[in-house]
Amino acid sequence: MIPGSRGRAGALGAGAPLSELRGIGPQRARALAAAGLETVEDLLFHLPFRYEDRRRLTSVAALAGEGSYLVGGRLTRVQRVRVRRRGLSLVRALLVDGSGELPVVWFNRPYLPAQLLPETDYLLYGELRRQGDGWQLVNPSCEPAGRALHAARLVPVYGAAGGHGPAFLRRLLDQILDRIDLEGELPERLPPELLERHGLEPLPAALRGLHRPADDADPARLAARRTPAHLRLIYGELLEHQIRLALARREVRRRPKRHCYDARLEVGELARELLPFEPTAAQLRVAGEVAADLRDRGPMLRLVQGDVGCGKTAIAAVALALAAESGLQAALMAPTELLAAQHHRTLEGWLGGRYRLALLTASTPAAGRLRRRLAAGDVRIVVGTHALIQEAVEFRELALVVVDEQHRFGVVQRQLLEAKGERPDLLVMTATPIPRSLALTAYGDLDLSLVDELPPGRQPVDTRLVPARARPRLYARLGERLAAGDQAYVVYPLIEESDRLEAASIEAAGEAVRRALPEVPSAVVHGRMPAAEREQAMAGFAAGRLRVLVATTVVEVGVDVPRATVMIIESAERYGLSQLHQLRGRVGRGERAGVCVAVHGRLTAEAKRRLEVFAGCNDGFQIAEEDLAIRGPGELLGTRQAGGPGYRIADLAADRRWLECARRDARELIARRGWPAAAALLPPDRGAPGDRPPLSGG
Ligand code: ADP
Ligand code: MG
């Protein structure tokens, strides 16, 4: 039971630890802290996820069938009943309300009889169940009339936390609201015109109303999270986050960088000199945006988004060349060794004649010597994996960092690599488009460039869904295409249990493909094989000697073999939409149209929807939005463990419109009132979401 009162009523601060609450000892405080609830404010922002309408009182005579009811009256014949089963206790009573009598039973409330007050009306809310040929109320809440917390009102229902259910949390919040001065502790900081513009309730009233809804509140609107109170909290959180992003960005941009690019370089000219193809208008435009940033006094912070195959590598190449041509060092960071090696090969071909390039991954031979050459400034452009952010790597003067992000690098890695240089310029490229709302959250501190055009002659990939039982026919067709000169990928889902298992299962898959197509030279690649072997297989495939590449998803990330035209994705139901789109993007890169076959087993309704969206849509931007709707933000950013982008209340999928508002308002606020005023809108440092990076390391 709840121990005696500690602390004075009304004296509760928002930042007070939960141990200041009656009923919270050290053990409960620890359990709640583990669930992310440490302070009174944390609990206040732990909103009910739904509300139960327990407002209607039913007279005993009017009870009609099974269901939950609120009844009220005197309790008589209250008695503990002896039961033989150990650990079980029973209390029975009779509720009398003037219209009739209703038997009531409680399990495991042995102290209840002693707590009941004489001559008092009680309100009971619980389930009515059949008992013999009559009815009884089972395990109802039981509170004196006029002071009911769990009944006779719209009752907030909280998600369990720290092993405590809704009733316990309801009592805690009730206590908090009794003891805290909300207006003083959590005053409204937003300017009144913003509240008015969006129809928001001021913060203290909003919090009060959400935990103690007014008697006439509408439960459906509350459930939809669209009351002025909800909107205040959603909008407020998003606005805070946008202001924090803007402040962080300003912090980086404000101090001028030391390095300096050659201002005479002309981007279009450089691009045409270096690239083996005519750049698209979109590539030129984005390269121009990048070049303008590079010439700017503050460091560049830019995100390049574009659909798979739009040619982001070429844009990176131009940026890297701008640095190298100006006598500076630049780095390109890729998420896998395979991709780093491929980027290195590509760039070597385009830029190798002019500048010294190097590849640095965990399996680079003579990495020590390479490091010394980097430190000496001998190597201009280095391509690598996360090995690049290891402590030992030093540059003479790192001016530009390009991150081929592929959704896998978190903010943490980004910042680490940036720290290698004296305020280097940063260019981030995403693998497939990400929904705008996510981009604004995870990358809101970056400027955005869109590559909204594909190189000429691209045809949409013809996508088919094929059930696994049709596999023999599929491979027969594949054989015909290969005989006609095509090349194909066959992709198997990654098996995460162990390296050995992964290697074994992909080898077995390779064997199956060889049996199905005995005449065709094929090879297997996966993430765990020695880099040299993998490189050899990739090179054989790129050169056309190998006709089929059997792979785990290592090919997902940006592999570029323009002659490959067929993509077979096994167990396609196991992939997310963006991943499927990314895989499909491996084919149809040359003149010949690509075909993508998604082979699937039994489908859940969700998987079916996902695959249908995939087959029906070739536009990465549209796919990204669908993916967000289907999977939610956490999954999409690969931050499942971290639980999404770190909002307490806002929901990126449901609240996108508000995110856009918040972004616009944050900018307008800063422009109109200046930085200090914007910073003053942030609550004092109590660990709001913006303090944590929105993404933890991928
Ligand atoms: P992504 O944007 O997915 O990283 P890549 O940079 O890998 O795309 O480019 C996809 C393919 O398109 C590559 O083979 C690349 O050489 C080619 N490519 C890029 N830009 C052009 C262009 N302007 N004209 C023709 N081919 C291009
Ligand atoms: Mg790429």
XYZ file of C-alpha atoms and ligand atoms in Angstrom:
726
model
C 0.000 0.000 0.000
C 0.984 3.603 -0.336
C 3.305 4.796 2.423
C 2.711 8.061 4.230
C 3.002 11.426 2.602
C 6.390 12.944 1.909
C 6.855 16.533 0.830
C 4.406 19.372 1.037
C 1.378 19.573 -1.214
C 1.914 22.053 -4.024
C 5.659 21.932 -3.568
C 6.354 19.499 -6.365
C 8.777 20.719 -9.043
C 8.623 19.556 -12.666
C 12.200 18.369 -12.433
C 11.682 16.539 -9.139
C 12.601 12.857 -9.146
C 9.680 10.468 -8.977
C 10.889 9.283 -5.584
C 9.331 12.465 -4.202
C 5.927 11.004 -4.908
C 3.993 9.078 -2.306
C 4.080 5.423 -3.220
C 7.423 5.567 -5.020
C 10.327 4.052 -3.159
C 13.802 3.478 -4.575
C 12.855 0.217 -6.236
C 9.859 1.588 -8.095
C 11.823 4.703 -8.988
C 14.483 2.527 -10.578
C 11.949 0.499 -12.524
C 10.263 3.648 -13.825
C 13.624 5.193 -14.697
C 14.448 2.124 -16.741
C 11.263 2.840 -18.689
C 12.475 6.388 -19.321
C 10.432 8.032 -16.567
C 12.681 9.798 -14.102
C 11.081 13.092 -13.254
C 7.655 14.478 -12.605
C 7.838 16.130 -15.993
C 8.564 12.789 -17.671
C 5.372 11.410 -16.182
C 3.383 14.464 -17.196
C 4.478 13.834 -20.759
C 3.582 10.154 -20.517
C 0.190 10.659 -22.101
C -2.744 8.287 -21.991
C -2.991 6.343 -25.210
C -6.743 6.129 -24.906
C -9.629 7.108 -22.680
C -12.469 5.046 -21.310
C -15.835 6.604 -21.008
C -16.984 5.601 -17.531
C -19.287 8.554 -17.062
C -22.688 6.914 -17.263
C -24.170 5.621 -14.065
C -26.504 2.665 -14.522
C -29.027 1.705 -11.907
C -28.931 -1.911 -10.859
C -32.391 -2.486 -12.268
C -31.270 -1.200 -15.660
C -28.212 -3.443 -16.033
C -28.576 -5.228 -19.355
C -26.307 -8.102 -20.155
C -22.553 -8.532 -20.209
C -20.343 -5.506 -20.354
C -18.642 -2.944 -18.169
C -20.797 -0.738 -15.986
C -20.630 2.079 -13.491
C -22.962 1.502 -10.564
C -23.285 3.334 -7.280
C -24.819 2.858 -3.849
C -24.210 1.382 -0.420
C -22.181 -1.775 0.084
C -23.726 -4.298 2.449
C -22.950 -7.793 3.620
C -19.271 -7.261 2.952
C -17.411 -10.443 3.856
C -14.194 -12.317 3.277
C -14.930 -15.750 1.983
C -12.735 -18.688 2.851
C -11.321 -20.408 -0.200
C -9.280 -23.523 -0.158
C -6.852 -22.558 -2.896
C -3.738 -20.961 -1.455
C -2.821 -17.522 -2.643
C -6.410 -16.708 -3.486
C -8.690 -14.563 -1.394
C -12.238 -13.559 -2.086
C -14.362 -10.683 -0.879
C -18.074 -10.607 -1.538
C -20.587 -7.815 -1.018
C -23.963 -6.610 -2.126
C -24.462 -3.246 -3.769
C -27.809 -1.648 -3.001
C -28.924 1.377 -4.964
C -32.647 1.782 -4.459
C -33.549 0.034 -7.695
C -32.165 -3.328 -6.638
C -29.269 -5.356 -5.320
C -26.196 -6.539 -7.164
C -23.687 -9.148 -5.944
C -20.082 -8.017 -6.222
C -16.917 -10.082 -5.989
C -13.278 -9.060 -5.596
C -10.282 -11.318 -5.981
C -7.170 -10.727 -3.930
C -8.324 -7.576 -2.184
C -8.225 -8.946 1.396
C -7.874 -5.489 2.941
C -10.854 -3.998 1.202
C -13.425 -4.678 3.940
C -11.281 -2.844 6.499
C -10.931 0.166 4.224
C -14.597 0.718 3.517
C -16.160 3.660 5.315
C -19.527 3.303 7.002
C -22.528 5.326 5.830
C -20.871 6.096 2.502
C -22.010 5.767 -1.072
C -19.535 3.990 -3.313
C -18.975 4.043 -7.046
C -18.018 0.767 -8.649
C -16.828 0.237 -12.189
C -16.278 -3.248 -13.518
C -17.404 -6.120 -15.605
C -20.809 -7.684 -15.228
C -20.713 -11.451 -15.635
C -23.208 -14.220 -15.426
C -23.124 -16.171 -12.192
C -25.469 -19.111 -11.977
C -28.822 -17.764 -13.055
C -28.054 -14.228 -11.920
C -25.327 -11.621 -12.485
C -22.367 -10.338 -10.560
C -19.918 -7.485 -10.852
C -16.370 -8.819 -10.987
C -13.328 -7.050 -9.562
C -14.649 -3.521 -9.937
C -12.822 -0.392 -8.875
C -14.364 0.830 -5.665
C -14.206 4.454 -4.582
C -16.249 6.761 -2.404
C -18.690 8.756 -4.537
C -17.487 12.272 -5.285
C -13.833 11.301 -5.071
C -13.597 8.680 -7.800
C -10.454 8.518 -9.880
C -11.027 5.308 -11.783
C -14.708 5.788 -12.494
C -17.517 8.297 -12.982
C -15.482 10.259 -15.530
C -13.498 9.963 -18.730
C -10.721 7.765 -17.454
C -7.235 8.053 -18.960
C -5.599 4.751 -19.851
C -1.810 4.745 -19.750
C 0.605 2.403 -21.387
C 2.268 0.247 -18.757
C 5.665 1.471 -17.581
C 8.205 -0.043 -15.223
C 5.889 -2.941 -14.489
C 3.042 -0.660 -13.477
C -0.360 -0.694 -15.077
C -2.788 2.111 -15.899
C -4.445 2.303 -12.470
C -1.147 2.836 -10.678
C -0.023 5.492 -13.160
C -3.427 7.142 -12.890
C -2.948 7.509 -9.152
C 0.549 8.929 -9.617
C -0.612 11.515 -12.117
C -3.531 12.419 -9.933
C -1.137 13.024 -7.083
C 1.150 15.079 -9.310
C -1.675 17.282 -10.537
C -2.770 17.838 -6.953
C 0.690 18.876 -5.844
C 2.267 20.728 -8.742
C 1.785 24.329 -9.766
C 1.667 23.698 -13.509
C 1.492 27.350 -14.527
C 4.607 28.074 -12.508
C 6.545 24.908 -13.296
C 5.760 24.385 -16.971
C 4.707 27.809 -18.177
C 3.686 28.336 -21.770
C 6.718 29.631 -23.643
C 5.257 29.775 -27.106
C 4.194 33.198 -28.325
C 0.418 33.648 -28.107
C 0.130 34.242 -31.837
C 1.416 30.741 -32.542
C -1.094 29.221 -30.159
C -3.800 31.200 -31.808
C -2.722 30.485 -35.359
C -2.849 26.737 -34.812
C -5.661 26.600 -32.280
C -3.524 25.190 -29.488
C -4.244 25.078 -25.805
C -1.568 26.587 -23.540
C 0.801 23.980 -22.114
C -0.327 23.844 -18.471
C -3.985 23.606 -19.403
C -3.170 21.055 -22.084
C -1.344 18.780 -19.654
C -4.068 19.089 -17.077
C -6.787 18.389 -19.631
C -5.066 15.322 -21.019
C -4.601 13.676 -17.631
C -7.870 14.922 -16.181
C -10.164 15.344 -19.133
C -13.108 17.666 -18.634
C -16.426 16.007 -17.967
C -17.775 17.080 -21.322
C -14.701 16.138 -23.387
C -15.197 14.024 -26.473
C -13.498 10.626 -26.048
C -13.305 10.030 -29.807
C -11.383 13.245 -30.393
C -9.123 12.464 -27.490
C -8.442 9.047 -28.939
C -7.606 10.608 -32.291
C -4.976 12.844 -30.624
C -6.487 15.858 -32.291
C -7.675 17.955 -29.356
C -6.144 21.423 -28.925
C -4.297 19.937 -25.961
C -2.774 17.099 -27.960
C -1.891 19.423 -30.776
C -0.095 21.745 -28.386
C 2.136 18.926 -27.222
C 2.719 17.455 -30.667
C 3.434 20.784 -32.273
C 5.494 21.956 -29.321
C 7.744 18.933 -29.432
C 8.271 19.234 -33.165
C 8.924 22.956 -32.945
C 11.439 22.483 -30.167
C 13.243 19.887 -32.193
C 13.330 22.113 -35.261
C 14.686 24.996 -33.223
C 17.372 22.770 -31.779
C 18.328 21.582 -35.240
C 18.494 25.150 -36.456
C 20.659 26.138 -33.499
C 23.002 23.201 -34.032
C 23.228 24.084 -37.680
C 23.975 27.691 -36.882
C 26.663 26.593 -34.474
C 28.405 24.794 -37.337
C 27.753 27.402 -39.991
C 28.610 30.446 -37.946
C 32.324 29.964 -37.635
C 34.062 30.251 -40.976
C 36.037 27.298 -42.248
C 39.765 27.631 -42.732
C 40.199 25.883 -46.035
C 39.298 27.562 -49.241
C 38.377 26.296 -52.690
C 39.701 27.616 -55.925
C 37.016 30.105 -56.977
C 37.937 29.934 -60.651
C 36.740 26.342 -61.043
C 33.592 26.041 -63.113
C 31.396 23.099 -62.171
C 29.899 22.311 -65.566
C 33.278 22.394 -67.205
C 34.857 20.205 -64.564
C 31.983 17.715 -64.746
C 32.249 17.381 -68.515
C 35.992 17.009 -68.348
C 35.862 14.259 -65.737
C 32.725 12.230 -66.407
C 32.419 9.746 -69.274
C 28.845 10.906 -69.971
C 26.969 14.150 -70.383
C 25.670 15.090 -66.927
C 21.922 15.512 -66.585
C 20.483 18.937 -65.873
C 19.628 17.782 -62.354
C 23.162 16.577 -61.728
C 24.541 19.900 -62.912
C 22.108 21.866 -60.799
C 22.894 19.925 -57.643
C 26.637 20.029 -58.322
C 26.208 23.790 -58.667
C 24.431 23.984 -55.302
C 27.264 22.009 -53.776
C 29.920 24.215 -55.344
C 28.203 27.346 -54.061
C 28.223 25.867 -50.554
C 31.880 25.001 -50.849
C 32.751 28.573 -51.738
C 30.685 29.880 -48.850
C 32.449 30.979 -45.678
C 30.679 28.537 -43.346
C 30.935 24.782 -43.824
C 28.498 23.049 -46.159
C 25.766 20.927 -44.587
C 23.894 19.355 -47.450
C 21.804 16.280 -48.125
C 21.407 14.979 -51.648
C 18.312 12.924 -52.273
C 17.547 11.173 -55.493
C 16.030 7.985 -56.737
C 18.134 4.900 -57.215
C 20.298 5.242 -60.304
C 19.950 8.996 -60.727
C 23.725 9.334 -60.613
C 24.626 10.647 -57.185
C 28.129 9.201 -57.465
C 28.890 11.583 -60.305
C 27.844 14.522 -58.129
C 30.094 13.282 -55.346
C 32.910 12.954 -57.861
C 32.580 16.575 -58.910
C 32.615 17.722 -55.292
C 35.665 15.588 -54.509
C 37.403 16.961 -57.590
C 36.665 20.528 -56.530
C 38.484 19.830 -53.283
C 41.387 17.982 -54.849
C 41.763 20.566 -57.601
C 42.001 23.217 -54.896
C 44.847 21.336 -53.225
C 42.631 20.034 -50.390
C 41.863 16.564 -49.069
C 38.487 14.877 -49.320
C 36.934 11.652 -48.069
C 34.069 9.500 -49.310
C 32.571 7.150 -46.764
C 30.460 4.151 -47.810
C 28.463 1.747 -45.632
C 30.055 -1.494 -46.851
C 33.475 -2.628 -48.006
C 32.003 -3.781 -51.257
C 30.567 -0.403 -52.017
C 33.672 1.442 -50.878
C 35.723 -0.687 -53.237
C 33.315 -0.018 -56.084
C 33.309 3.731 -55.461
C 37.058 3.638 -55.359
C 37.195 1.802 -58.685
C 34.727 4.229 -60.295
C 36.474 7.322 -59.004
C 39.873 5.937 -59.913
C 38.528 5.699 -63.470
C 37.154 9.220 -63.518
C 39.626 11.139 -61.365
C 42.623 8.832 -61.042
C 44.514 10.496 -63.856
C 44.561 13.801 -62.024
C 44.717 13.110 -58.308
C 46.047 10.470 -56.005
C 43.248 8.285 -54.602
C 43.267 5.552 -51.987
C 40.931 2.957 -50.552
C 40.868 2.441 -46.794
C 38.733 -0.293 -45.265
C 39.240 -2.799 -42.481
C 40.840 -5.173 -44.976
C 43.164 -2.687 -46.653
C 46.687 -4.098 -46.824
C 49.454 -1.833 -45.542
C 46.928 0.451 -43.898
C 49.672 1.882 -41.713
C 51.559 3.282 -44.670
C 48.388 4.641 -46.182
C 47.589 6.403 -42.921
C 50.973 8.075 -42.962
C 50.393 9.220 -46.522
C 47.004 10.609 -45.555
C 48.490 12.467 -42.628
C 51.169 13.876 -44.901
C 48.547 15.051 -47.368
C 50.011 12.803 -50.039
C 46.671 11.219 -50.889
C 44.037 13.697 -52.023
C 40.920 11.566 -52.083
C 40.312 8.645 -49.791
C 37.383 6.252 -50.109
C 36.509 4.024 -47.209
C 34.136 2.468 -44.736
C 33.709 3.251 -41.073
C 37.417 2.403 -40.810
C 37.784 6.049 -41.794
C 36.413 7.255 -38.508
C 38.799 5.231 -36.405
C 41.028 7.193 -34.139
C 44.241 6.416 -35.944
C 43.225 8.011 -39.233
C 44.515 11.524 -39.567
C 44.458 13.938 -42.426
C 46.689 16.832 -43.234
C 43.743 18.979 -44.093
C 40.393 17.308 -44.548
C 38.183 19.805 -46.337
C 35.256 17.746 -47.575
C 33.448 14.665 -46.323
C 30.964 12.870 -48.549
C 28.847 10.241 -46.806
C 27.100 7.746 -49.033
C 24.719 7.240 -46.243
C 22.406 4.462 -47.323
C 20.409 4.927 -44.124
C 23.122 3.289 -42.119
C 25.316 5.957 -40.717
C 23.972 7.746 -37.740
C 24.563 11.271 -36.670
C 27.271 10.019 -34.362
C 29.471 8.670 -37.111
C 28.856 11.752 -39.171
C 30.045 13.982 -36.395
C 33.072 11.831 -35.720
C 34.248 12.038 -39.273
C 33.622 15.738 -39.356
C 35.782 16.078 -36.287
C 38.731 14.763 -38.315
C 39.006 18.022 -40.156
C 39.008 21.646 -39.286
C 35.255 22.173 -39.878
C 35.033 20.172 -43.100
C 32.222 20.549 -45.590
C 29.675 17.756 -45.359
C 27.695 16.165 -48.165
C 25.316 13.319 -47.296
C 23.710 11.184 -49.977
C 20.784 8.871 -49.269
C 20.456 5.511 -50.976
C 16.808 5.743 -51.798
C 14.664 8.762 -51.140
C 13.437 9.042 -47.601
C 10.082 10.581 -46.747
C 10.232 14.290 -46.325
C 9.021 14.133 -42.749
C 11.848 11.812 -41.839
C 14.364 13.892 -43.702
C 13.289 16.957 -41.757
C 13.662 15.088 -38.505
C 16.814 13.133 -39.044
C 18.505 15.588 -41.357
C 16.716 18.805 -40.561
C 20.024 20.497 -39.932
C 21.027 19.927 -43.554
C 20.123 21.804 -46.719
C 18.326 19.637 -49.204
C 19.161 19.035 -52.858
C 16.941 16.899 -55.053
C 18.168 15.000 -58.077
C 14.811 14.710 -59.753
C 15.855 13.300 -63.092
C 17.288 10.003 -64.297
C 19.976 9.760 -66.982
C 18.468 9.564 -70.454
C 17.222 6.300 -71.913
C 16.289 4.672 -68.618
C 13.213 2.509 -68.799
C 11.196 1.580 -65.765
C 12.026 -1.846 -64.405
C 9.341 -4.391 -65.161
C 8.469 -5.860 -61.768
C 6.723 -9.212 -61.273
C 5.526 -11.040 -58.206
C 6.017 -14.790 -58.447
C 5.038 -17.379 -55.841
C 7.813 -19.746 -54.797
C 6.133 -22.756 -56.396
C 6.619 -21.202 -59.841
C 10.385 -21.158 -59.349
C 11.199 -23.961 -61.862
C 9.440 -22.065 -64.639
C 11.160 -18.862 -63.560
C 14.615 -20.413 -63.803
C 13.793 -21.893 -67.196
C 12.913 -18.381 -68.406
C 16.029 -16.995 -66.774
C 18.128 -19.545 -68.659
C 16.708 -18.266 -71.937
C 17.494 -14.659 -71.092
C 21.024 -15.499 -70.025
C 21.562 -17.358 -73.274
C 20.479 -14.185 -75.045
C 23.242 -12.244 -73.290
C 21.637 -10.942 -70.114
C 23.224 -10.943 -66.670
C 21.357 -11.553 -63.450
C 21.485 -11.085 -59.714
C 19.839 -13.617 -57.453
C 19.465 -12.154 -53.979
C 18.843 -14.080 -50.785
C 17.876 -12.459 -47.510
C 20.577 -12.001 -44.958
C 20.632 -14.608 -42.238
C 21.644 -12.945 -39.045
C 22.092 -15.799 -36.626
C 25.737 -16.429 -37.337
C 28.447 -15.860 -39.896
C 28.849 -19.555 -40.503
C 25.158 -20.040 -41.065
C 25.003 -17.128 -43.444
C 27.947 -18.378 -45.445
C 26.557 -21.912 -45.517
C 23.082 -20.907 -46.583
C 24.237 -18.592 -49.326
C 26.659 -21.277 -50.591
C 23.751 -23.705 -50.672
C 21.720 -21.168 -52.601
C 24.604 -20.766 -55.034
C 24.687 -24.532 -55.451
C 20.955 -24.582 -56.207
C 21.394 -21.927 -58.862
C 24.271 -23.860 -60.420
C 22.107 -26.982 -60.536
C 19.240 -25.089 -62.127
C 21.545 -23.437 -64.682
C 24.444 -25.854 -65.110
C 25.847 -24.217 -68.226
C 26.029 -20.734 -66.766
C 29.114 -19.326 -65.010
C 28.019 -17.919 -61.661
C 29.522 -16.884 -58.341
C 28.478 -16.216 -54.799
C 29.133 -13.066 -52.762
C 28.250 -12.259 -49.213
C 29.287 -9.892 -46.500
C 31.435 -12.340 -44.545
C 33.746 -13.614 -47.250
C 37.308 -12.357 -47.585
C 37.404 -9.020 -49.355
C 39.757 -10.270 -52.048
C 37.459 -13.134 -53.027
C 34.461 -10.864 -53.057
C 36.264 -8.337 -55.176
C 37.231 -11.042 -57.621
C 33.644 -12.230 -57.978
C 32.359 -8.678 -58.397
C 35.013 -7.897 -60.977
C 34.148 -11.081 -62.897
C 30.512 -10.110 -62.923
C 31.224 -6.503 -63.879
C 33.383 -7.711 -66.770
C 30.641 -10.061 -67.952
C 32.600 -13.285 -67.436
C 30.206 -14.338 -64.711
C 26.580 -14.269 -65.837
C 24.858 -14.757 -62.491
C 25.750 -13.294 -59.136
C 24.172 -15.027 -56.160
C 24.311 -12.616 -53.282
C 23.051 -11.612 -49.904
C 21.948 -8.030 -49.644
C 25.495 -6.750 -50.042
C 24.348 -5.848 -53.538
C 21.577 -3.757 -52.086
C 23.791 -0.835 -51.416
C 24.672 0.858 -54.600
C 26.316 -1.851 -56.678
C 26.626 -0.598 -60.211
C 26.944 -3.052 -63.082
C 25.061 -1.435 -65.947
C 24.947 -4.593 -68.056
C 22.986 -6.570 -65.479
C 19.320 -6.631 -66.412
C 17.643 -9.279 -64.275
C 17.115 -9.094 -60.532
C 15.596 -12.058 -58.764
C 14.759 -11.415 -55.126
C 14.150 -14.584 -53.135
C 11.879 -14.435 -50.063
C 10.910 -10.963 -51.149
C 8.299 -10.774 -48.394
C 11.116 -10.366 -45.889
C 12.272 -7.016 -47.185
C 11.046 -3.524 -46.551
C 9.819 -1.428 -49.446
C 12.816 0.848 -49.663
C 15.137 -2.112 -49.572
C 13.237 -3.799 -52.395
C 13.356 -0.623 -54.417
C 17.046 -0.292 -53.732
C 17.608 -3.873 -54.937
C 15.526 -3.301 -58.029
C 17.623 -0.240 -58.743
C 20.577 -2.526 -59.473
C 19.094 -3.341 -62.887
C 17.874 -1.223 -65.736
C 20.911 1.029 -65.416
C 22.058 0.690 -68.990
C 20.223 0.935 -72.295
C 18.393 -2.358 -71.870
C 15.264 -2.483 -69.776
C 15.492 -4.323 -66.490
C 13.303 -7.039 -65.050
C 12.798 -7.602 -61.365
C 11.172 -10.760 -60.048
C 10.072 -10.859 -56.439
C 9.786 -14.520 -55.442
C 7.687 -14.899 -52.358
C 6.343 -17.527 -49.981
C 3.099 -17.269 -48.020
C 2.123 -13.644 -47.562
C 0.631 -11.865 -44.602
C -1.830 -9.110 -45.461
C 0.844 -6.511 -44.763
C 3.467 -8.244 -46.881
C 0.983 -8.562 -49.704
C 0.259 -4.868 -49.605
C 3.949 -4.068 -49.519
C 4.747 -6.234 -52.530
C 1.819 -4.857 -54.469
C 2.965 -1.299 -53.843
C 6.442 -2.367 -54.935
C 5.279 -3.966 -58.166
C 2.950 -1.093 -58.969
C 5.314 1.819 -58.446
C 8.740 2.693 -59.789
C 9.063 6.057 -58.088
C 11.349 6.005 -55.079
C 9.831 9.123 -53.552
C 6.361 7.639 -53.574
C 7.679 4.334 -52.275
C 9.365 6.108 -49.389
C 6.079 7.618 -48.242
C 4.315 4.255 -48.459
C 7.143 2.639 -46.540
C 6.780 5.156 -43.758
C 3.057 4.536 -43.598
C 3.510 0.773 -43.477
C 6.551 0.396 -41.254
C 6.832 3.495 -39.157
C 9.824 5.757 -38.655
C 11.977 3.635 -36.347
C 12.221 0.715 -38.739
C 12.819 2.966 -41.669
C 15.832 4.643 -40.184
C 17.228 1.361 -38.958
C 16.930 2.530 -35.373
C 14.574 -0.142 -34.142
C 16.425 -0.475 -30.850
C 16.499 3.232 -30.261
C 12.736 3.305 -30.783
C 12.531 5.714 -33.656
C 13.647 9.280 -33.924
C 13.229 10.045 -30.272
C 9.989 11.976 -30.028
C 8.001 11.478 -26.876
C 4.658 12.440 -28.302
C 4.781 13.315 -31.967
C 4.306 10.556 -34.496
C 6.106 11.126 -37.754
C 3.632 9.278 -39.886
C 0.485 10.700 -38.321
C 1.745 14.193 -37.588
C 3.613 15.087 -40.751
C 1.517 18.110 -41.461
C 2.470 19.475 -38.060
C 6.100 18.794 -38.727
C 5.937 20.983 -41.801
C 4.248 23.701 -39.737
C 6.857 23.451 -37.030
C 9.674 23.693 -39.522
C 8.189 26.759 -41.180
C 7.404 28.424 -37.871
C 10.868 27.720 -36.458
C 12.487 29.442 -39.409
C 10.083 32.330 -39.329
C 10.555 32.781 -35.619
C 14.304 32.857 -35.926
C 14.134 35.266 -38.835
C 11.700 37.624 -37.128
C 12.782 37.520 -33.535
C 16.372 36.382 -33.719
C 18.286 33.465 -32.249
C 18.163 34.299 -28.555
C 14.388 34.593 -28.638
C 14.105 31.259 -30.425
C 16.474 29.605 -27.969
C 14.408 31.028 -25.108
C 11.425 28.980 -26.294
C 13.258 25.816 -25.409
C 12.500 24.510 -21.951
C 15.356 24.580 -19.473
C 17.645 21.621 -19.894
C 15.676 18.647 -18.615
C 16.591 16.215 -21.339
C 14.057 17.062 -24.029
C 14.290 14.946 -27.179
C 16.405 17.366 -29.123
C 19.227 16.833 -26.641
C 19.510 13.283 -27.719
C 20.577 12.967 -31.315
C 17.528 12.001 -33.335
C 19.412 9.014 -34.648
C 21.744 6.928 -32.666
C 24.505 5.179 -34.547
C 23.173 2.996 -37.354
P 22.922 6.324 -57.524
O 22.354 7.685 -57.565
O 21.895 5.278 -57.277
O 24.101 6.207 -56.607
P 24.915 5.896 -59.541
O 25.716 7.059 -59.180
O 25.417 4.557 -59.140
O 23.438 6.052 -59.006
O 24.650 5.936 -61.104
C 23.884 4.975 -61.756
C 24.429 4.659 -63.123
O 24.119 5.719 -63.999
C 25.916 4.501 -63.167
O 26.241 3.445 -64.029
C 26.406 5.813 -63.710
O 27.636 5.674 -64.376
C 25.294 6.174 -64.660
N 25.114 7.594 -64.895
C 25.127 8.551 -63.947
N 24.893 9.767 -64.494
C 24.721 9.559 -65.829
C 24.453 10.423 -66.939
N 24.297 11.733 -66.766
N 24.338 9.854 -68.149
C 24.474 8.518 -68.304
N 24.745 7.672 -67.314
C 24.863 8.163 -66.078
Mg 24.833 5.212 -55.032
